[in-house]
CSV table of N, CA, C and O in Angstrom, one decimal:
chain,number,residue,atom,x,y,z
A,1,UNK,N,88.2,38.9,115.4
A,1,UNK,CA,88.0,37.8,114.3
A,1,UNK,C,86.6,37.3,114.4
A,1,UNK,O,86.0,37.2,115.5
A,2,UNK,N,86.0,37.1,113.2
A,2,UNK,CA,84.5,36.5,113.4
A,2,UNK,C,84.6,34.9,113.5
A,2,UNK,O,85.7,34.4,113.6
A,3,UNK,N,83.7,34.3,113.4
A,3,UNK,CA,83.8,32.6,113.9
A,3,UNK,C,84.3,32.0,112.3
A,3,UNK,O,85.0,31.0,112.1
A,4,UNK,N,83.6,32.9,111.1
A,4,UNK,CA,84.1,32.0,110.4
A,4,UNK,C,85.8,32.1,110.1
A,4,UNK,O,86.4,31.1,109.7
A,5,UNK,N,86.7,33.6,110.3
A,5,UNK,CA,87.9,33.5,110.7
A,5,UNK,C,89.1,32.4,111.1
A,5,UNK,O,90.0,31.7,110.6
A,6,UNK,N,88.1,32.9,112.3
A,6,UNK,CA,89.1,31.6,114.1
A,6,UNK,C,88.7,30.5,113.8
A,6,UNK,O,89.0,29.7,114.6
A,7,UNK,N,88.2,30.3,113.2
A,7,UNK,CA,87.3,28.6,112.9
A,7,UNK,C,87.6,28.1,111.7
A,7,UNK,O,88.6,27.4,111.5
A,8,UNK,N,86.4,28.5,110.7
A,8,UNK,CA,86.3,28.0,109.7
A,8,UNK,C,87.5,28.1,108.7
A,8,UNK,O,87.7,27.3,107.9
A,9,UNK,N,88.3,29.5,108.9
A,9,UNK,CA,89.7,29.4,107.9
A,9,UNK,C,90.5,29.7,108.5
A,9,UNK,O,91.3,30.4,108.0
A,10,UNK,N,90.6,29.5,109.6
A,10,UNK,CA,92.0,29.8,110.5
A,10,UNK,C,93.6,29.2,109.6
A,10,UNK,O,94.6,29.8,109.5
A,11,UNK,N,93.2,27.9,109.1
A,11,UNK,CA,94.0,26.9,108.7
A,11,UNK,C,94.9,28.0,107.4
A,11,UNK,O,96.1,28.5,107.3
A,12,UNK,N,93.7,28.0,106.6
A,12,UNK,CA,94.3,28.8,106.0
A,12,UNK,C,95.0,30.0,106.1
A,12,UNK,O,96.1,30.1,105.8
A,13,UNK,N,94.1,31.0,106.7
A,13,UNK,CA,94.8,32.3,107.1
A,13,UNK,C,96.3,31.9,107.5
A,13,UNK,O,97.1,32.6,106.8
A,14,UNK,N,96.9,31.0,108.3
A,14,UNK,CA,97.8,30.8,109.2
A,14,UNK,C,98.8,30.6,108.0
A,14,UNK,O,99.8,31.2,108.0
A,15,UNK,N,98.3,29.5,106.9
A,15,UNK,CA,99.1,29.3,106.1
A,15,UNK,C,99.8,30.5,105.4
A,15,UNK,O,101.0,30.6,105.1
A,16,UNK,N,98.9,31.4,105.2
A,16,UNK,CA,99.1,31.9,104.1
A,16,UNK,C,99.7,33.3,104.5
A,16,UNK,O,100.1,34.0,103.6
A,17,UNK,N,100.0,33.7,105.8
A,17,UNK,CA,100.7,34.0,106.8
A,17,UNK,C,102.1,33.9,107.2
A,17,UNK,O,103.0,34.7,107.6
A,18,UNK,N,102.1,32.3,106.9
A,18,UNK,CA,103.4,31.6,107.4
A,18,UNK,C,104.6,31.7,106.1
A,18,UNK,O,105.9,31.7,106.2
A,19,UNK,N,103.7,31.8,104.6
A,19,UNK,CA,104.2,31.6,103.7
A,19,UNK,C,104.5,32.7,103.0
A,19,UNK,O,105.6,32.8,102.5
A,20,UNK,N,103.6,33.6,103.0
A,20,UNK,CA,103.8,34.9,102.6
A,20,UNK,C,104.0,36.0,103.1
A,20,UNK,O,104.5,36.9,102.5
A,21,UNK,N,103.7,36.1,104.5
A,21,UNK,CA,103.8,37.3,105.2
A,21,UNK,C,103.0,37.9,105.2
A,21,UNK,O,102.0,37.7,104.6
A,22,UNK,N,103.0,39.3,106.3
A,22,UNK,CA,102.0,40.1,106.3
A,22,UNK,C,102.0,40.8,105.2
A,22,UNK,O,101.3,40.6,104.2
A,23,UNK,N,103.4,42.0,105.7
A,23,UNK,CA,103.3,43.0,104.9
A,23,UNK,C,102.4,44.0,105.1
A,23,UNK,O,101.5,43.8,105.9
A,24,UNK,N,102.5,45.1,104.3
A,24,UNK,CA,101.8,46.5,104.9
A,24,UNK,C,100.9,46.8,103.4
A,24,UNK,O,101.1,46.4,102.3
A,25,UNK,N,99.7,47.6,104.1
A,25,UNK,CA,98.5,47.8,103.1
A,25,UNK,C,98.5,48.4,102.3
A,25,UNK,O,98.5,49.6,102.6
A,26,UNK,N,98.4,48.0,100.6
A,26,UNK,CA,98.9,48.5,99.6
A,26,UNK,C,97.4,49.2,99.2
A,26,UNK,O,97.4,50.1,98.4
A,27,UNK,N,96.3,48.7,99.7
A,27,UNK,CA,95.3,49.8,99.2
A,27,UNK,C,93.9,48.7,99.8
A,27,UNK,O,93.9,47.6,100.1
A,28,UNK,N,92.9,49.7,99.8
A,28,UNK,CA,91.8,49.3,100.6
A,28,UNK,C,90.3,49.8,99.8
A,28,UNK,O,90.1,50.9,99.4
A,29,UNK,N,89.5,48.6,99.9
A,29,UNK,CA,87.9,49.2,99.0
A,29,UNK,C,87.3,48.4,99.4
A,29,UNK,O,87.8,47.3,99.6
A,30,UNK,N,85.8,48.9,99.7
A,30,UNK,CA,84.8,48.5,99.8
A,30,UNK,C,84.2,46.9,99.1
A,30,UNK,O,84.4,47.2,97.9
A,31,UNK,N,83.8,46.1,99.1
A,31,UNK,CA,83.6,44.9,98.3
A,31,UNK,C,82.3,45.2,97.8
A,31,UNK,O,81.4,45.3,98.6
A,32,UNK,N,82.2,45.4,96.6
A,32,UNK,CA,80.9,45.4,95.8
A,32,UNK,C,80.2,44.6,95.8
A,32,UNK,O,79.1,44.8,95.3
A,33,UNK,N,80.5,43.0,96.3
A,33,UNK,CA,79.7,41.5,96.0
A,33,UNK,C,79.3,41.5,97.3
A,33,UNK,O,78.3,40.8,97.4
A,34,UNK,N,79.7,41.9,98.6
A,34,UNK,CA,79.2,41.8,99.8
A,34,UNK,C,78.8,43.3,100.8
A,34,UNK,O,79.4,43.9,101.7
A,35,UNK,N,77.7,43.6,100.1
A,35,UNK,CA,77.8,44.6,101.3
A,35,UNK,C,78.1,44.8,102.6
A,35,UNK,O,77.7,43.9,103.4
A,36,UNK,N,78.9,46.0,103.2
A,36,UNK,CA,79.4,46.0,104.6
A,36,UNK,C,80.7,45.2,104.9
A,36,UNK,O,81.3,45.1,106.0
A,37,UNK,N,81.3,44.6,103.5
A,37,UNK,CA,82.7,44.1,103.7
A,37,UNK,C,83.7,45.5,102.9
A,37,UNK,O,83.3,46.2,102.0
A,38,UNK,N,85.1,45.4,103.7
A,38,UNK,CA,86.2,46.3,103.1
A,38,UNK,C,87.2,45.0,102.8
A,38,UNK,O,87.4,44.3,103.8
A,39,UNK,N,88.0,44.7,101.6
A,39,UNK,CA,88.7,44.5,101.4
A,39,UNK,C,90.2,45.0,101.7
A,39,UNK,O,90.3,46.2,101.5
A,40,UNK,N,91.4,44.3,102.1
A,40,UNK,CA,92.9,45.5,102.1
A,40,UNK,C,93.3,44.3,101.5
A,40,UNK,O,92.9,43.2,101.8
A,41,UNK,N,94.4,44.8,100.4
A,41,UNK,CA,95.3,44.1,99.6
A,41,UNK,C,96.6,44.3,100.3
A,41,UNK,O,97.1,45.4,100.2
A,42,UNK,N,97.1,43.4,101.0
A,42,UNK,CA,98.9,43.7,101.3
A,42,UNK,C,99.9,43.7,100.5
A,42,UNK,O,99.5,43.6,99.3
A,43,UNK,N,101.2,44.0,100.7
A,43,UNK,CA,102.2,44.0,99.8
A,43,UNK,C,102.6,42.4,99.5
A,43,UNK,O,103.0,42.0,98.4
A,44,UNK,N,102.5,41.7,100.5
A,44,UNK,CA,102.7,40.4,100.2
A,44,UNK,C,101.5,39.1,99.0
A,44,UNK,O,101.7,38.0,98.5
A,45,UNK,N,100.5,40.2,99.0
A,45,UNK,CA,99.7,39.6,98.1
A,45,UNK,C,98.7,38.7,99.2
A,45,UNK,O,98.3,37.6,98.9
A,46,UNK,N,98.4,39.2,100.2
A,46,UNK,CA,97.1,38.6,100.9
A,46,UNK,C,96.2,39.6,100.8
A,46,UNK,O,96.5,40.8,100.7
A,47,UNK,N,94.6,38.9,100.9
A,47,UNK,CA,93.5,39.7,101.2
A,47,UNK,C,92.8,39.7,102.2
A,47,UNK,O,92.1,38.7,102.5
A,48,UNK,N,93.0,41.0,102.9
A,48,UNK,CA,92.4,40.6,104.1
A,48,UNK,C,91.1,40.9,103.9
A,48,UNK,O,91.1,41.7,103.0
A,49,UNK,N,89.6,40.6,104.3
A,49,UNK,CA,88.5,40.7,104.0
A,49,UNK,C,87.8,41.1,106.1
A,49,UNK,O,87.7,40.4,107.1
A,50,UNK,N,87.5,42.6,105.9
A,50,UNK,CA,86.7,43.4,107.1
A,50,UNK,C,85.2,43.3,107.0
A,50,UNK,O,84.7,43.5,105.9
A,51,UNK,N,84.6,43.1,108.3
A,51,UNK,CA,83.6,43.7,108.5
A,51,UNK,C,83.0,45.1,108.7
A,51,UNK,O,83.2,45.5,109.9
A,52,UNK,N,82.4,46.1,108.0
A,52,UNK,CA,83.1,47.4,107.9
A,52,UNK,C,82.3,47.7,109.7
A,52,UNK,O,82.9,48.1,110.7
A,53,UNK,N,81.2,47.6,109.6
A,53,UNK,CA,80.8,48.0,110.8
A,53,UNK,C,81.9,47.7,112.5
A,53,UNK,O,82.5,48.4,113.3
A,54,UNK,N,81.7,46.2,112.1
A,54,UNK,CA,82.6,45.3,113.5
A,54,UNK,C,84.0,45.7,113.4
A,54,UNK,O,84.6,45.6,114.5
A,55,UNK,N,84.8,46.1,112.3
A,55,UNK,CA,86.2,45.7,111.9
A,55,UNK,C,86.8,44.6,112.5
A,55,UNK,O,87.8,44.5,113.2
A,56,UNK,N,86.2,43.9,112.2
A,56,UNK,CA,86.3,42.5,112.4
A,56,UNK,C,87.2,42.1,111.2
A,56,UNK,O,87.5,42.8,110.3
A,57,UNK,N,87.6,40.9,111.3
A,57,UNK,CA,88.0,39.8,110.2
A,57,UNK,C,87.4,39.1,109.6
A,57,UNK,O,87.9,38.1,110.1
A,58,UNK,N,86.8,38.7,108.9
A,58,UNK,CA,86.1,37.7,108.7
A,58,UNK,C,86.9,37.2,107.5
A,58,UNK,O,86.0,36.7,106.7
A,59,UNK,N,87.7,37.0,107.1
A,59,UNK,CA,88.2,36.0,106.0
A,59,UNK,C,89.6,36.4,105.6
A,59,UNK,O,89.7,37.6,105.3
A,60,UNK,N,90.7,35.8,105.4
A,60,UNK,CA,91.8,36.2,104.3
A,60,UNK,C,92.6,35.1,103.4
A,60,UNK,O,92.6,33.8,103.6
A,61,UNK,N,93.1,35.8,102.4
A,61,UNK,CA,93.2,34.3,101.8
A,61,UNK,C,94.5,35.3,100.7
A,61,UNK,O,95.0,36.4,100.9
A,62,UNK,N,94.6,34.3,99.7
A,62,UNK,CA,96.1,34.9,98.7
A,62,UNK,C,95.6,35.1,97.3
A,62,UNK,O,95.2,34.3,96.5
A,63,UNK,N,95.9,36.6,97.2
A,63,UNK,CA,94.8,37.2,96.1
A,63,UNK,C,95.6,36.4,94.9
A,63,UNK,O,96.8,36.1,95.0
A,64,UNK,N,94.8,36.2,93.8
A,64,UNK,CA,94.9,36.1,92.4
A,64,UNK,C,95.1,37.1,91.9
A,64,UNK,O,94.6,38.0,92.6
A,65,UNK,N,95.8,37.8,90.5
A,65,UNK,CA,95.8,38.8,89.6
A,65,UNK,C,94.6,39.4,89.6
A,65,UNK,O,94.4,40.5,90.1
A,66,UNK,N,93.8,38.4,89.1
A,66,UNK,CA,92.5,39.0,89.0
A,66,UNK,C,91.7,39.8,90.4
A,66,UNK,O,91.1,40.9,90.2
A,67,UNK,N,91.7,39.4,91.3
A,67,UNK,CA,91.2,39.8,92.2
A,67,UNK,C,92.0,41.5,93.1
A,67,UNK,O,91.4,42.3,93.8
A,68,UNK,N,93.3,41.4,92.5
A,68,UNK,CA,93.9,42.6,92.2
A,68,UNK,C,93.9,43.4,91.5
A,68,UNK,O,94.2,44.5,91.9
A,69,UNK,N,93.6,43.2,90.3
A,69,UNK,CA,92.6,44.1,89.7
A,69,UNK,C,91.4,44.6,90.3
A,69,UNK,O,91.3,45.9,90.1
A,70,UNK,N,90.6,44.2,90.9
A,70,UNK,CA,89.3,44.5,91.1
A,70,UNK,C,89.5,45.1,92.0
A,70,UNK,O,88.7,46.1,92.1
A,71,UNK,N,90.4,44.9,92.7
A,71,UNK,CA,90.4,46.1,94.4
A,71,UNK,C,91.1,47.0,94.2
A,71,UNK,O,91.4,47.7,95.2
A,72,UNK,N,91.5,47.3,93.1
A,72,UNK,CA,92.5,48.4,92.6
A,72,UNK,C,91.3,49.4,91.8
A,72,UNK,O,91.2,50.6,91.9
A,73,UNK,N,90.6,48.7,91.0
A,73,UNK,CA,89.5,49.5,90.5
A,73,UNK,C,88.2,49.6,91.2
A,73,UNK,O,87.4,50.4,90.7
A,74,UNK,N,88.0,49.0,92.3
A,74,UNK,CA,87.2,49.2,93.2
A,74,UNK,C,87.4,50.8,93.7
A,74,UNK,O,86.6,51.8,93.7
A,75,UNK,N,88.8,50.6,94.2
A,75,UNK,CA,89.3,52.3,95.1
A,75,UNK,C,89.8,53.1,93.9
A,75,UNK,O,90.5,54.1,94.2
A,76,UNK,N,89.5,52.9,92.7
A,76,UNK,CA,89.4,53.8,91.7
A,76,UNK,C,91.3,54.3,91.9
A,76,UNK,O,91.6,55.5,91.9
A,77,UNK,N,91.9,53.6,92.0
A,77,UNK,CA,93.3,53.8,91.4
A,77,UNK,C,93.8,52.9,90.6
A,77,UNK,O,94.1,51.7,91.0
A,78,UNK,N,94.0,53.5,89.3
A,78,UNK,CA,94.5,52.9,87.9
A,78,UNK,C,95.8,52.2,87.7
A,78,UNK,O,95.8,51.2,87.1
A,79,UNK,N,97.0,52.8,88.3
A,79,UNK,CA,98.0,52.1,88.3
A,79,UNK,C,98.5,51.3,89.5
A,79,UNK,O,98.8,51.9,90.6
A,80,UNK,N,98.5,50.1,89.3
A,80,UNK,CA,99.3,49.2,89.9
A,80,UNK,C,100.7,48.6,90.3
A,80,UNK,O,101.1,47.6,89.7
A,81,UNK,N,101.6,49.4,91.5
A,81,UNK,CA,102.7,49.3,91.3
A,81,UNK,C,103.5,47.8,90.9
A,81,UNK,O,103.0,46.7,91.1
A,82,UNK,N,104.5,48.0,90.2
A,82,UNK,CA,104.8,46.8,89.2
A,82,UNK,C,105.3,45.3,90.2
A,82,UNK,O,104.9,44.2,90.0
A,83,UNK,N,106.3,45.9,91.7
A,83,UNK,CA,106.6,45.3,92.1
A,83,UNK,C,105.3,44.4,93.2
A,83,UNK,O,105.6,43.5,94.0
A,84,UNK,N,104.3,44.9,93.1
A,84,UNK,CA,103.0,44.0,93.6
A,84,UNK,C,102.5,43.0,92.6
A,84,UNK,O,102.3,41.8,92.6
A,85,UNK,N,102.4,43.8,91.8
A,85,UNK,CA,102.1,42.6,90.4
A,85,UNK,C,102.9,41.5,90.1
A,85,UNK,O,102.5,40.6,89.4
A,86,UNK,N,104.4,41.3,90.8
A,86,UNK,CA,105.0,40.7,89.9
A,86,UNK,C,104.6,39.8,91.3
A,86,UNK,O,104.2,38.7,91.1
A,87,UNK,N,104.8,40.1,92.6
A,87,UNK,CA,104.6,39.3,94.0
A,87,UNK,C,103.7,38.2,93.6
A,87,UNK,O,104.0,37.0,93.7
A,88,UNK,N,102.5,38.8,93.3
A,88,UNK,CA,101.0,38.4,93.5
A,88,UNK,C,100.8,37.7,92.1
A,88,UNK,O,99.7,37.3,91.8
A,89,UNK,N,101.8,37.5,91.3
A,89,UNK,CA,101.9,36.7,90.0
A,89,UNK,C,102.9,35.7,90.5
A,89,UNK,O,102.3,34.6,90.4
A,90,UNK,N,104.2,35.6,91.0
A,90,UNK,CA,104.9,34.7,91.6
A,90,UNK,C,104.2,34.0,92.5
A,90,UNK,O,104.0,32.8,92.3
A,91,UNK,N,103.7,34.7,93.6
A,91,UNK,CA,102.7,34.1,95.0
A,91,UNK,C,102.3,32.8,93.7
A,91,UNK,O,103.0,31.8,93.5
A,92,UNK,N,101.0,33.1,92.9
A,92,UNK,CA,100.6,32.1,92.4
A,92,UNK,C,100.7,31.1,91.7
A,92,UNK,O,99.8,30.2,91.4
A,93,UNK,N,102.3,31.2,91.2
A,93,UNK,CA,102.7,30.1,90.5
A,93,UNK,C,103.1,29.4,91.2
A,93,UNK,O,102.8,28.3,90.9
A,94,UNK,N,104.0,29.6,92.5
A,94,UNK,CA,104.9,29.2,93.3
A,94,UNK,C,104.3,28.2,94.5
A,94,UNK,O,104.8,27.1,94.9
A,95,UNK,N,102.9,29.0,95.0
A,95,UNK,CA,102.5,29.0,96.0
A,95,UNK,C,100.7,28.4,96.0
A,95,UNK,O,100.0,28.8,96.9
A,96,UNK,N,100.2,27.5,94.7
A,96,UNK,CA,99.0,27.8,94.0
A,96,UNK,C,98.0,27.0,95.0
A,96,UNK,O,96.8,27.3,95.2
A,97,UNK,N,99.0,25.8,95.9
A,97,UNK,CA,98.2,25.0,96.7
A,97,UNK,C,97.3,25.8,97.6
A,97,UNK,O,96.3,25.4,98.1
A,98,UNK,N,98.1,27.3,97.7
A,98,UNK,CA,96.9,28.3,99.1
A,98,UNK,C,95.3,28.3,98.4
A,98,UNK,O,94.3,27.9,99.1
A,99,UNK,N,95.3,28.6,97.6
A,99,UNK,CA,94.0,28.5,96.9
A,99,UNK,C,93.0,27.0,97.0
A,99,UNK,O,91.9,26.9,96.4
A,100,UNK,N,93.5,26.2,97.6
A,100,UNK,CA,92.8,24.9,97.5
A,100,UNK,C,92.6,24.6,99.2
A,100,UNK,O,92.2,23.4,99.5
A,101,UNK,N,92.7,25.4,100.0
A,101,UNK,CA,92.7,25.6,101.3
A,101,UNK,C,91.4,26.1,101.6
A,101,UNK,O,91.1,26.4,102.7
């Protein structure tokens, strides 16, 4: 984990953890807005955010639609299985306080 991780969002990460679960990695891409970061999208609708060199951690949090889009077209795969979509659309109605963390 990097410091801002174990530190600065631990709080979060834990929450969003506690509430959603892991779950197993539904697809993985490079972040175009940060070089040297890899994004993985879980089945549970977290994003875990790597350091690609360290594989480190440096950040996770509870994707939005939108942000699932982008890591889907990041790793250049078009279709998005339906039962992730519907997660990571419930996640944020249900669950919207993670976002304010």
């Amino acid at each position: 984990l990097t410091y801002h991780a174990k530190v600065e969002r631990i709080d979060r990460l834990a929450e969003c953890l506690t509430v959603l679960g892991m779950g197993k990695i539904m697809v993985q891409a490079k972040d175009n807005r940060y070089l040297g970061t890899v994004r993985q999208l879980t089945a549970t609708g977290i994003v875990l955010v790597f350091d690609e060199k360290s594989n480190r951690l440096v950040t996770g949090y509870m994707a939005t639609v939108a942000q699932m889009h982008m890591i889907y077209r990041q790793a250049n795969i078009e279709k998005i299985p339906s039962k992730l979509y519907q997660r990571i659309h419930k996640n944020n109605d249900k669950f919207s306080y993670l976002h304010d963390f």
